[in-house]
Coordinates of C-alpha atoms in Angstrom, one line a residue:
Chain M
X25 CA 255.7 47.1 79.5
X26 CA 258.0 44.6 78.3
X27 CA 256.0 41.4 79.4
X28 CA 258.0 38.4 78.0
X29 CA 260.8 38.6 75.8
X30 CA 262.8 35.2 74.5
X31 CA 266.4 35.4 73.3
X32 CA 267.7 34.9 71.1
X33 CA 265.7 34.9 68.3
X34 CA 267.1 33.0 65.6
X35 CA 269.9 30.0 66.8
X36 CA 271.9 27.8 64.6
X37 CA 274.4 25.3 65.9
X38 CA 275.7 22.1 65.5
X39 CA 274.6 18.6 66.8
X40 CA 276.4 17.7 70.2
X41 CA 276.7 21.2 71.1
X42 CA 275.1 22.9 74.6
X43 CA 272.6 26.0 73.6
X44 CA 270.2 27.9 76.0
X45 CA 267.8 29.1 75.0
X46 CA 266.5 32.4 77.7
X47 CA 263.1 33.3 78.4
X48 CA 262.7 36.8 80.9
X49 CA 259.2 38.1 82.0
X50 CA 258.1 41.5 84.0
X51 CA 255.0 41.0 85.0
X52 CA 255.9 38.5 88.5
X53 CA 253.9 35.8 86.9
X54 CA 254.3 32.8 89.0
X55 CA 254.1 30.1 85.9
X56 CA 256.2 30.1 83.2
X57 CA 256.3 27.5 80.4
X58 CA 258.6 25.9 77.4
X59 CA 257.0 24.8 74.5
X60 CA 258.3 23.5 71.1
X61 CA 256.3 23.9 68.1
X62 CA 256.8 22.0 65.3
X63 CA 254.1 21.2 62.1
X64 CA 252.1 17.8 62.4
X65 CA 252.5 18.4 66.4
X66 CA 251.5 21.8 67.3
X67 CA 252.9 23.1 70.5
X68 CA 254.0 20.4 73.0
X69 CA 255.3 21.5 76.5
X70 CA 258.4 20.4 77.2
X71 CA 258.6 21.9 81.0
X72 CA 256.9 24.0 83.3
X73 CA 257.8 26.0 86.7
X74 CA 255.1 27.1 89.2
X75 CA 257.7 29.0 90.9
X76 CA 261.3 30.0 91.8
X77 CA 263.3 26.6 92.4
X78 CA 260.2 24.2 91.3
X79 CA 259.9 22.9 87.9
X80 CA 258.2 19.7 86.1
X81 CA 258.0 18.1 83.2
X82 CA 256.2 18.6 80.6
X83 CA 255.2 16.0 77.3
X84 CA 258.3 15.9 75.7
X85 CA 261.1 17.0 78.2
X86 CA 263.7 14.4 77.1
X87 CA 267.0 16.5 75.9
X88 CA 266.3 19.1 78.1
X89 CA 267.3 21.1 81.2
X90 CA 265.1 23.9 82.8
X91 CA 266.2 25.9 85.8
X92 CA 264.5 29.0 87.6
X93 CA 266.4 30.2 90.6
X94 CA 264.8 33.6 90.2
X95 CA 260.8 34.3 89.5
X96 CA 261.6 36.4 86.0
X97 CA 264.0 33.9 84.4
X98 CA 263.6 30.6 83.0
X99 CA 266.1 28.9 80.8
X100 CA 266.0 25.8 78.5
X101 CA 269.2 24.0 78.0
X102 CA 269.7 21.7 75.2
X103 CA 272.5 19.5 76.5
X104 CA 274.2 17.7 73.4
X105 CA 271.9 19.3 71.0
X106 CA 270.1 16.5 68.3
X107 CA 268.7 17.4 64.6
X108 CA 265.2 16.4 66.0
X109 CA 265.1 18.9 68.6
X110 CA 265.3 21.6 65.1
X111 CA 262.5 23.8 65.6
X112 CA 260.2 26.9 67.2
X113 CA 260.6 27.6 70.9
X114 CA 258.2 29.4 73.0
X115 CA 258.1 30.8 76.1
X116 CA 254.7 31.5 78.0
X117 CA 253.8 32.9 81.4
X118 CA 250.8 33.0 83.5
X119 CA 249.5 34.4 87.1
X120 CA 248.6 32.0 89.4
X121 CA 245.2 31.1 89.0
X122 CA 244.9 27.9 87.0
X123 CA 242.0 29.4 84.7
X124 CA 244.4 32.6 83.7
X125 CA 245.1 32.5 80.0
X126 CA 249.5 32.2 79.1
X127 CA 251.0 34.9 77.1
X128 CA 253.9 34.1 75.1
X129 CA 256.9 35.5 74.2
X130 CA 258.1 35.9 70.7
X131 CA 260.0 32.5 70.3
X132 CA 263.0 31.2 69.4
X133 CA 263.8 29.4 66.0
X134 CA 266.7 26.8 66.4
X135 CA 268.5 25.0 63.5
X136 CA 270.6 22.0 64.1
X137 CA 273.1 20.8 61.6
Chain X
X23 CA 246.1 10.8 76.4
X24 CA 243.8 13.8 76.7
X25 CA 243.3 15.4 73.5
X26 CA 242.0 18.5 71.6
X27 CA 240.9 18.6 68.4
X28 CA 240.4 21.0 65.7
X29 CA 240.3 21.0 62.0
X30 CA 243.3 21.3 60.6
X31 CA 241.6 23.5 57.4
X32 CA 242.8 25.3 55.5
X33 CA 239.4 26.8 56.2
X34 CA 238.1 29.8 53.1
X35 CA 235.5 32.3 54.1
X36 CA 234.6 35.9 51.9
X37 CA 235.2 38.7 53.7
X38 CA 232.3 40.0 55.7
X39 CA 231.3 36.8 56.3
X40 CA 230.9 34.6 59.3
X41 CA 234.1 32.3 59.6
X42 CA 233.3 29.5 62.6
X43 CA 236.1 27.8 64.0
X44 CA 235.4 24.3 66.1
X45 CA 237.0 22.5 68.5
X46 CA 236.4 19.4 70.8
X47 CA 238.2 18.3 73.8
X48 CA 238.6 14.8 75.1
X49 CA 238.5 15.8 79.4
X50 CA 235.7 16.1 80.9
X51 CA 237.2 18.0 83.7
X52 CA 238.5 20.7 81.7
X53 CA 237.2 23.8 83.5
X54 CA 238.7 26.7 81.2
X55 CA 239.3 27.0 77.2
X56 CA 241.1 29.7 75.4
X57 CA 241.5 30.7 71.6
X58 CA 244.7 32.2 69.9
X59 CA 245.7 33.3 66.7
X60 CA 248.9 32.8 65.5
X61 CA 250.0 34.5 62.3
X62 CA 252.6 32.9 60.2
X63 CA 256.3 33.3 62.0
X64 CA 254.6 35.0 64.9
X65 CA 254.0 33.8 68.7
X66 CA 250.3 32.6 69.6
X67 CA 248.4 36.1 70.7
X68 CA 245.1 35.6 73.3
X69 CA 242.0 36.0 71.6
X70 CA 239.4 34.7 73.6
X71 CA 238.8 32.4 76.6
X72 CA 235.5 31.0 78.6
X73 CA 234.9 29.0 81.3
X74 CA 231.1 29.0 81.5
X75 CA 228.6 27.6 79.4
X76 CA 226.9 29.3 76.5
X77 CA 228.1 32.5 74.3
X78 CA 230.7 35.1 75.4
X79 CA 231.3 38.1 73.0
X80 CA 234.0 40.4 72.3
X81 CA 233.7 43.0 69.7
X82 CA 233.2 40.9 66.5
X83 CA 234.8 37.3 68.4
X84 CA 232.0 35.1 70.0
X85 CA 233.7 32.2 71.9
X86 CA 230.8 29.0 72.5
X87 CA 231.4 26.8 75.0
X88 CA 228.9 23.3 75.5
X89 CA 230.7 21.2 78.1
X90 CA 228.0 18.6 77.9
X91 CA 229.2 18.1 74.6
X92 CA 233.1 19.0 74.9
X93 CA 232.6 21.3 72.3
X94 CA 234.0 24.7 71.7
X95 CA 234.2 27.1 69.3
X96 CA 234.9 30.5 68.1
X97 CA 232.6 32.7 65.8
X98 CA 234.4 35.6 63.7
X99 CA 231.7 38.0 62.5
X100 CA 232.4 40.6 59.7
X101 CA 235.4 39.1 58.6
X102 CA 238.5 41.1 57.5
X103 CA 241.6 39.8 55.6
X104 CA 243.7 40.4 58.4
X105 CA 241.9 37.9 60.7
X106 CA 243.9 35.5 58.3
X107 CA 245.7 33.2 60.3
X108 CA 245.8 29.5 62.5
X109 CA 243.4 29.7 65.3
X110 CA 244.8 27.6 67.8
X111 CA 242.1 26.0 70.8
X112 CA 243.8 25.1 73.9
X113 CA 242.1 23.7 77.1
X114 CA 243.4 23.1 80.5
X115 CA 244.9 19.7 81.4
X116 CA 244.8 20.0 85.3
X117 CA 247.9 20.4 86.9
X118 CA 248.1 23.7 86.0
X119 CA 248.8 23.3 81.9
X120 CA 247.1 23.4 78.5
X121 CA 246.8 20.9 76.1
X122 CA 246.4 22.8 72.3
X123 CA 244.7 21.6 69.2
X124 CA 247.1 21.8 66.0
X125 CA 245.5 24.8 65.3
X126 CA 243.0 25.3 62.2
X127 CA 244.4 27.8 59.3
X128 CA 241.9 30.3 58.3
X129 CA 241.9 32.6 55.1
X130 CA 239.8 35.6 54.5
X131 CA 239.2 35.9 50.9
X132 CA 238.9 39.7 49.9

């Protein structure tokens, strides 16, 4: 059971540059979620998806690009990557009913220099 | 902006003893309410969660919900060292998301 697994898991790159950041779950959850954690904000959501080719944003999606042409994937693309978007991504999923809890994935640390 | 809040800590309770985490929430319309612990450099791991008023247990974890109050919290009975960690209270938003509290660090002292 591999449920949610984020990759990859430590990213270091340079500001301007284009990173993805890839998120894959088994379990046909419906939602899937970004989130960036950082300390003084706890985990903000940066964009969500309720389902294959519909996505929305989150509280802080500015920088960013989701996509999720298939259920099981869903990428976040840092465009022209900025020293303020340095920090701890997470992935999450959830079944369809709004009072299931999200699991996350192991996240993703990105440094920008 | 609809808000959660927890204390940020860091929180010290002797081991065997009851730790009590608290958290309130500023939406009245929240319906559901879940607790994880994060460990440091880990992912956020389900505790708990409740959507009805009162007590709901699991194994030494109580999760307290009082909606008249928008209050929540979680109860850790017996604690261990290894139940050291940030408790993190998130509560639904509507429109299908959570909003999180900043999470409240708790240390078991052996």
């Amino acid at each position: 059971d591999a449920g949610i697994t984020q990759s990859p898991r430590y990213k270091i790159t340079e500001t301007g540059r284009q990173v993805t950041l890839m998120c894959h779950q088994t379990w046909s959850h419906s939602y899937m979620f970004w989130y960036r954690q950082d300390l003084g904000h706890g985990l903000r959501l940066i964009y969500y998806s309720a389902a294959a080719d519909i996505t929305d944003k989150g509280e802080v999606p500015d920088g960013y690009v989701v996509s999720r042409s298939k259920t099981e994937n869903f990428p976040l693309t840092l465009e022209s990557a900025t020293r303020s978007q340095t920090s701890v991504y997470f992935c999450a999923s959830r079944e369809g009913y709004s009072n299931q809890p999200q699991h996350f994935g192991d996240g993703t640390r990105l440094s920008i220099l | 902006q609809k808000e959660v809040e927890q204390n940020s800590g860091p929180l010290s309770v002797p081991e065997g003893a009851i730790a009590s985490l608290n958290c309130t929430y500023s939406d009245r319309g929240s319906q559901s309410f879940f607790w994880y612990r994060q460990y440091s450099g880990k992912s956020p791991e389900l505790i708990m969660f409740i959507y009805s008023n009162g007590d709901k247990e699991d194994g030494r974890f109580t999760a307290q919900l009082n909606k008249a109050s928008q209050y929540v919290s979680l109860l850790i009975r017996d604690s261990q060292p290894s139940d050291s960690a940030t408790y993190l209270c998130a509560v639904d938003q509507g429109a299908q998301k959570l909003v999180f509290g900043q999470g409240t660090r708790l240390t078991i002292n052996p």
